[in-house]
CSV table of C-alpha atoms in Angstrom, one decimal:
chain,number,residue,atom,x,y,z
A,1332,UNK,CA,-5.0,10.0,1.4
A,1333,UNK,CA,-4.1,9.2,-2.1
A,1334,UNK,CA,-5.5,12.6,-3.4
A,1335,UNK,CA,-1.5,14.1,-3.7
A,1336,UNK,CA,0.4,13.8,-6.1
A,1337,UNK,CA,2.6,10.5,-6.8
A,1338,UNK,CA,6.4,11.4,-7.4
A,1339,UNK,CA,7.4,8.5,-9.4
A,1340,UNK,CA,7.4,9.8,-13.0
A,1341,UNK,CA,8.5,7.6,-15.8
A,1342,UNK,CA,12.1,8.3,-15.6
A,1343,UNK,CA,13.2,6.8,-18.7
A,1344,UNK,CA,10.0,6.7,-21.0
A,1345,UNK,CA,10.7,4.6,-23.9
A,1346,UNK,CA,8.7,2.9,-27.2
A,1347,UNK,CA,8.1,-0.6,-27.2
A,1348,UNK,CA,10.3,-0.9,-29.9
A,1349,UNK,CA,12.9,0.7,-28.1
A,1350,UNK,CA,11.9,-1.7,-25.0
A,1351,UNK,CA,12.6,-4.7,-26.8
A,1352,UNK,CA,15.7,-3.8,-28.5
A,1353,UNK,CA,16.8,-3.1,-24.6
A,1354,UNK,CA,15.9,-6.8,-23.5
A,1355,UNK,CA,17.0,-8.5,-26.6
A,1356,UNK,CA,20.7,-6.7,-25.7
A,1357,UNK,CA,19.8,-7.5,-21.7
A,1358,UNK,CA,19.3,-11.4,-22.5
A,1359,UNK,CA,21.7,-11.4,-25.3
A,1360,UNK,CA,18.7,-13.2,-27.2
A,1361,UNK,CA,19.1,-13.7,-31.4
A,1362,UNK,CA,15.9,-12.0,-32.2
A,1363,UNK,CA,13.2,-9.0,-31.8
A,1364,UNK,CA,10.8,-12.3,-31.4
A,1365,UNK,CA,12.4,-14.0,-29.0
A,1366,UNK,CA,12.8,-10.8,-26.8
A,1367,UNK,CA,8.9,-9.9,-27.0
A,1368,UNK,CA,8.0,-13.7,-26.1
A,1369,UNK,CA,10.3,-13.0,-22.8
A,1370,UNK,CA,8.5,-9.6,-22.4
A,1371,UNK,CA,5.0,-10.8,-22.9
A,1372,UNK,CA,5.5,-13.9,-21.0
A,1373,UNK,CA,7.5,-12.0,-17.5
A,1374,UNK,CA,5.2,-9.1,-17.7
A,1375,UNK,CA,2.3,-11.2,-17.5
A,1376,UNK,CA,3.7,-13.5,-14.6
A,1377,UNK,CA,4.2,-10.2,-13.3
A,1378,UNK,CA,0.6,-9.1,-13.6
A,1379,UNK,CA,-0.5,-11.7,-12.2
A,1380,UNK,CA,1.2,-11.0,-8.3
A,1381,UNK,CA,0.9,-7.4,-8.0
A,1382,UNK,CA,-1.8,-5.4,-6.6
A,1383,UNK,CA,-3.1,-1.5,-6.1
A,1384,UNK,CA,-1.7,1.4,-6.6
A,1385,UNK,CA,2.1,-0.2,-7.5
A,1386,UNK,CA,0.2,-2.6,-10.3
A,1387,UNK,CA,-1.1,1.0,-12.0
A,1388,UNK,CA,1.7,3.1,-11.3
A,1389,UNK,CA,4.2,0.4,-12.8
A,1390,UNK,CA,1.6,0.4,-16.2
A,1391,UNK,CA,2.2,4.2,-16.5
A,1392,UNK,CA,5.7,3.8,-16.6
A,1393,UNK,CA,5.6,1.1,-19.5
A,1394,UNK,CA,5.0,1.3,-23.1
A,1395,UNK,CA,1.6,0.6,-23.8
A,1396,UNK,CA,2.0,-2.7,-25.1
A,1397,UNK,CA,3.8,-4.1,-22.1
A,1398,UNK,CA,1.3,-1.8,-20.0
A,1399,UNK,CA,-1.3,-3.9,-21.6
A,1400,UNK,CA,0.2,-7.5,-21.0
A,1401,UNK,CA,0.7,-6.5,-17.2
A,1402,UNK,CA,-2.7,-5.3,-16.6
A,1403,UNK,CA,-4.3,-7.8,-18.8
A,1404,UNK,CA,-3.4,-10.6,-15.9
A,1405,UNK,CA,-5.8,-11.2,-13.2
A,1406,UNK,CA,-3.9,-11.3,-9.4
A,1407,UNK,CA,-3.4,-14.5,-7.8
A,1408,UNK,CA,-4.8,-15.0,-4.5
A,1409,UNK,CA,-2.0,-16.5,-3.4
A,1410,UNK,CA,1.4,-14.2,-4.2
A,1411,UNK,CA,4.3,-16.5,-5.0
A,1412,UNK,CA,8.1,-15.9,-3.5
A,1413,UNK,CA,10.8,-15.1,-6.1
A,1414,UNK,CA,11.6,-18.6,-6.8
A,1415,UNK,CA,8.1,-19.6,-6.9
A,1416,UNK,CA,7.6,-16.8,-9.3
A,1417,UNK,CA,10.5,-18.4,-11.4
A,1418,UNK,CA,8.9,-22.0,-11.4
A,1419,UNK,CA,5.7,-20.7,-11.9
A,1420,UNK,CA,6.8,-19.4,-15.2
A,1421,UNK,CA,8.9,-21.8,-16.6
A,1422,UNK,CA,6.2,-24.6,-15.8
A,1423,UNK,CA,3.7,-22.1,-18.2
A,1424,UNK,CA,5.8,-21.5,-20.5
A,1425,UNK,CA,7.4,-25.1,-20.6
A,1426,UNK,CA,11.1,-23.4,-20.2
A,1427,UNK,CA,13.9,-24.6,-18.0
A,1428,UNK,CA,14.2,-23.2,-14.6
A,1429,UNK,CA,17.5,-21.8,-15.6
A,1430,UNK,CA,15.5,-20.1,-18.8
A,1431,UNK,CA,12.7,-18.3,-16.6
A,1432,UNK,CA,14.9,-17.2,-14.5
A,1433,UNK,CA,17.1,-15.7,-17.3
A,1434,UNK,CA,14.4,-14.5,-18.9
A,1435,UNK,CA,13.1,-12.7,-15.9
A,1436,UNK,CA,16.1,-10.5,-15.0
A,1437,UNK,CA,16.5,-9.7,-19.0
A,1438,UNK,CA,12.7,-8.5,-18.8
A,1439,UNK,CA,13.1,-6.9,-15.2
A,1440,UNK,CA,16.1,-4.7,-15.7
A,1441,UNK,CA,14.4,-2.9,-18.8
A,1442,UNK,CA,11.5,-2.6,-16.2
A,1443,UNK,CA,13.7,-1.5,-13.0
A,1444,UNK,CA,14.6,2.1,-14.6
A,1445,UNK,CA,11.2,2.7,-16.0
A,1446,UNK,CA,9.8,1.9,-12.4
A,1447,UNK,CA,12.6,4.4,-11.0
A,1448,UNK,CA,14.0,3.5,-7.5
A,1449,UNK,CA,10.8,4.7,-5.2
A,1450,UNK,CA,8.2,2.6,-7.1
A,1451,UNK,CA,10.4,-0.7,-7.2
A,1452,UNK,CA,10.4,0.4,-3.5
A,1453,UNK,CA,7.0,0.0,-2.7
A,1454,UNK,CA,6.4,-3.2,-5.6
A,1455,UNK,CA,9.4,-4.9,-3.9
A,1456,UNK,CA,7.6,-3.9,0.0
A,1457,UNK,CA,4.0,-5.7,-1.4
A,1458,UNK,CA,5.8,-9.0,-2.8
A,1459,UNK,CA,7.3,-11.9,-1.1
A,1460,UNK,CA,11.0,-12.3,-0.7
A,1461,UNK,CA,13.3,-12.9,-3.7
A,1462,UNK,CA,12.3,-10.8,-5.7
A,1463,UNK,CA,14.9,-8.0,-5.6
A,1464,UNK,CA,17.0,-9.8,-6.6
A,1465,UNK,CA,14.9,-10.7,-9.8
A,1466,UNK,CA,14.8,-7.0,-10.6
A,1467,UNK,CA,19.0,-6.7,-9.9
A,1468,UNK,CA,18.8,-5.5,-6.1
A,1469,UNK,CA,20.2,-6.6,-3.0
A,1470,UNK,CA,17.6,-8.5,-0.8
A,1471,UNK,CA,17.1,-6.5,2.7
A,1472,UNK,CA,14.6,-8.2,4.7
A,1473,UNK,CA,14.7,-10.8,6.5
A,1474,UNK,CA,13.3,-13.9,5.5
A,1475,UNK,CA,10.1,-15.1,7.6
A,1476,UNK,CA,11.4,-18.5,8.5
A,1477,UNK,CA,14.3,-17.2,10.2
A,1478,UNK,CA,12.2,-14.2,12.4
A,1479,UNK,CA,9.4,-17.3,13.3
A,1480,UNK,CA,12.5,-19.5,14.3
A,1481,UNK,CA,13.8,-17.0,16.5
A,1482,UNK,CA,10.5,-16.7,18.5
């Protein structure tokens, strides 16, 4: 089953350098250092609510350090909605709401074009809803409240 070949090369392999100049221009932040910390800090939030095959695959598209800090996370047992994903990091990190949540789609659209469109497809399949629009899509499913209300 998993013996072919995946077709999601790293589109746009970059350095980390080169990664962090991208999200310090993405979140308009005032230095290299405050651009890794939002790096280190949504990669690892990251880490720590994907699974299988789309947690490795999304590794080999990143520089190694940022591979690192994603894979260096142990997965939650329980997986956290976009928002949740949002307060979950600004209560560890002791930021604002507002501040996560700018951090995260700094930090995520570096990550979308590395990930290329059929990975995000299947990352974005295995979370909970909200998160497309943390990596800059639209949101196409349907929530689960509305489906259960309807039955």
């Amino acid at each position: 089953m998993y013996d072919q070949p995946r077709p999601n090369p790293a589109h746009h392999a970059m350095t980390f350098d080169q990664m962090l100049e991208r999200v310090r221009y993405e979140g308009v932040y005032p230095t290299r250092e405050r651009a890794a910390e939002a790096v280190h800090h949504v990669l690892a939030a990251l880490g720590r609510q994907l699974t299988g095959d789309e947690r490795i695959d999304l590794a080999h598209c990143l520089p190694v350090e940022a591979a690192l800090t994603l894979t260096a996370q142990t997965p939650d047992t329980q997986h956290l909605t976009g928002w949740g994903f949002v307060k979950d990091l600004a209560a560890r990190t002791g930021a604002t709401p507002a501040t996560a949540r700018w951090d995260t789609g700094a930090v995520l659209a570096v990550v979308t074009p590395l990930a290329g469109p059929d990975l995000l497809a299947r990352i974005l399949r295995q979370l909970p809803g909200g998160y497309a629009l943390l990596f800059g899509q639209a949101e196409l499913r349907q929530p689960q409240l509305r489906a259960a209300a309807a039955a």
